Amino acid sequence: MMKTLLKLIVLAILVTIGVGMYRTIVQPDDLYATTGNFPGCPARPSCVSSLAKDDVHRVAALAYTGDALTAVSMLREVIERMGGKIEHESAGYLHAVFVVTQLKLRDDLELLVLPEGAIEVRSISRFGTRDFGKNRERVEELRRAFEAVPQPSSTIEPQN
């Protein structure tokens, strides 16, 4: 009886590890790049989004001045400096993947640059319910780094 129970426990652990590996390798199917809709967060706390209505998931959108193409270029630069890898890029949209080094798990960061100067943001872990605040930290680090990049001025300086 004890050997059977031990085998079941080991099997459950192996299945959990297998599912985790699969979920972290396979790209989610709810990305804006796939659906055309910028997604919010599921109920689990390992996600933050500027579209979320609740305090657990809500994070402020980013802001920019100037044109959207320049903002996307600046975001790409900041993401790559932070260690993210751009997976998808289209007009006003970036999807980057960050690998959590300890376990090689992947997190997805999506940014949708709107023409009125706002950037919707979503960061979510592919696997696990808890991320210990990592996605929120990443978004705030992105915000600080993006705000530190000199943004183009909308006024033209007179030349002497």
Coordinates of C-alpha atoms in Angstrom, one line a residue:
M1 CA 0.0 0.0 0.0
M2 CA 2.8 2.4 0.9
K3 CA 4.7 1.7 -2.3
T4 CA 1.6 2.4 -4.4
L5 CA 1.0 5.7 -2.6
L6 CA 4.7 6.7 -3.1
K7 CA 4.4 5.8 -6.8
L8 CA 1.2 7.9 -7.1
I9 CA 2.9 10.8 -5.4
V10 CA 6.0 10.6 -7.7
L11 CA 3.7 10.3 -10.7
A12 CA 1.7 13.4 -9.7
I13 CA 4.9 15.3 -9.3
L14 CA 6.2 14.2 -12.7
V15 CA 2.9 15.1 -14.3
T16 CA 2.9 18.5 -12.7
I17 CA 6.5 19.2 -13.9
G18 CA 5.6 18.0 -17.4
V19 CA 2.5 20.3 -17.6
G20 CA 4.6 23.1 -16.3
M21 CA 7.3 22.6 -18.9
Y22 CA 4.7 22.4 -21.6
R23 CA 2.9 25.5 -20.5
T24 CA 6.0 27.5 -20.2
I25 CA 7.4 26.5 -23.6
V26 CA 4.2 26.9 -25.6
Q27 CA 3.1 30.4 -26.5
P28 CA -0.3 31.4 -25.0
D29 CA -3.2 31.6 -27.4
D30 CA -4.8 34.7 -25.9
L31 CA -2.1 37.2 -27.0
Y32 CA -3.1 40.3 -28.9
A33 CA -0.8 39.1 -31.8
T34 CA -3.1 36.0 -32.1
T35 CA -6.6 37.4 -31.2
G36 CA -6.5 41.1 -32.2
N37 CA -7.9 41.9 -28.7
F38 CA -5.7 43.2 -25.9
P39 CA -6.4 40.8 -23.1
G40 CA -6.9 41.5 -19.4
C41 CA -5.8 39.2 -16.6
P42 CA -7.2 35.8 -15.6
A43 CA -8.2 35.3 -11.9
R44 CA -4.8 34.2 -10.8
P45 CA -2.5 36.8 -9.3
S46 CA 0.5 36.2 -11.5
C47 CA -0.6 38.9 -14.0
V48 CA -0.8 42.7 -14.1
S49 CA -2.6 44.8 -16.7
S50 CA -3.5 48.4 -17.3
L51 CA -7.0 47.2 -18.4
A52 CA -7.6 45.3 -15.1
K53 CA -10.4 46.7 -12.9
D54 CA -9.3 45.2 -9.6
D55 CA -6.3 46.3 -7.4
V56 CA -4.7 42.8 -7.5
H57 CA -4.1 43.0 -11.2
R58 CA -4.3 46.8 -12.0
V59 CA -1.2 48.7 -13.1
A60 CA -1.1 52.1 -14.7
A61 CA -0.7 52.4 -18.4
L62 CA 2.6 53.9 -19.6
A63 CA 2.6 57.3 -21.4
Y64 CA 4.6 58.9 -24.2
T65 CA 4.9 62.1 -26.1
G66 CA 5.7 62.3 -29.8
D67 CA 4.8 59.7 -32.4
A68 CA 3.9 56.1 -31.8
L69 CA 6.7 54.7 -34.0
T70 CA 9.3 56.4 -31.9
A71 CA 7.6 55.1 -28.7
V72 CA 7.7 51.6 -30.1
S73 CA 11.4 51.9 -31.0
M74 CA 12.2 53.2 -27.5
L75 CA 10.2 50.4 -25.8
R76 CA 12.0 47.8 -27.9
E77 CA 15.3 49.2 -26.8
V78 CA 14.3 49.2 -23.1
I79 CA 12.9 45.7 -23.2
E80 CA 16.1 44.3 -24.8
R81 CA 18.2 46.1 -22.2
M82 CA 16.0 44.4 -19.5
G83 CA 16.7 41.0 -21.0
G84 CA 13.5 40.5 -22.9
K85 CA 13.3 39.0 -26.3
I86 CA 10.8 40.5 -28.8
E87 CA 8.6 37.7 -30.2
H88 CA 6.1 39.7 -32.1
E89 CA 6.1 43.3 -33.4
S90 CA 3.4 45.0 -35.5
A91 CA 2.1 48.5 -35.9
G92 CA 1.9 49.8 -32.3
Y93 CA 2.3 46.4 -30.7
L94 CA 5.2 44.6 -29.0
H95 CA 5.2 41.1 -27.4
A96 CA 8.3 40.2 -25.5
V97 CA 9.2 37.1 -23.5
F98 CA 11.3 37.2 -20.3
V99 CA 12.9 34.0 -18.9
V100 CA 12.9 33.7 -15.2
T101 CA 16.4 32.5 -14.8
Q102 CA 16.0 30.2 -11.7
L103 CA 13.5 27.9 -13.2
K104 CA 13.6 28.8 -17.0
L105 CA 9.9 29.7 -16.8
R106 CA 8.6 32.3 -19.3
D107 CA 6.6 35.5 -18.7
D108 CA 4.9 37.4 -21.5
L109 CA 4.9 41.2 -21.7
E110 CA 2.5 42.9 -24.2
L111 CA 2.4 46.5 -25.0
L112 CA -0.1 48.3 -27.2
V113 CA 0.8 51.8 -28.2
L114 CA -2.2 54.0 -28.7
P115 CA -2.1 57.1 -30.8
E116 CA -3.3 59.4 -28.0
G117 CA -0.1 58.9 -25.9
A118 CA -1.1 55.9 -23.8
I119 CA 0.6 52.5 -23.8
E120 CA -1.6 49.6 -22.5
V121 CA 0.5 47.0 -20.8
R122 CA 0.1 43.4 -19.7
S123 CA 2.6 41.1 -18.0
I124 CA 1.7 37.5 -17.2
S125 CA 3.5 34.3 -16.1
R126 CA 2.8 31.4 -18.4
F127 CA 2.8 28.9 -15.5
G128 CA 1.9 29.1 -11.9
T129 CA -0.6 31.0 -9.8
R130 CA 1.9 33.1 -7.8
D131 CA 4.8 35.1 -9.2
F132 CA 5.7 36.9 -5.9
G133 CA 5.2 40.3 -7.6
K134 CA 7.7 39.7 -10.5
N135 CA 5.3 40.9 -13.2
R136 CA 4.4 44.1 -11.4
E137 CA 8.1 44.7 -10.7
R138 CA 8.9 44.2 -14.4
V139 CA 6.3 46.7 -15.5
E140 CA 7.5 49.3 -13.0
E141 CA 11.1 48.7 -14.0
L142 CA 10.0 49.1 -17.7
R143 CA 8.1 52.3 -16.7
R144 CA 11.2 53.8 -15.0
A145 CA 13.6 52.9 -17.8
F146 CA 11.2 54.1 -20.5
E147 CA 10.6 57.5 -18.7
A148 CA 14.4 57.8 -18.4
V149 CA 14.9 57.6 -22.1
P150 CA 14.9 61.1 -23.6
Q151 CA 11.7 61.5 -25.5
P152 CA 11.6 63.6 -28.6
S153 CA 10.4 67.2 -28.1
S154 CA 7.3 68.2 -29.9
T155 CA 8.6 71.8 -30.4
I156 CA 11.2 72.8 -32.9
E157 CA 14.1 74.9 -31.6
P158 CA 14.8 78.0 -33.6
Q159 CA 18.2 77.9 -35.3
N160 CA 20.5 80.9 -35.1

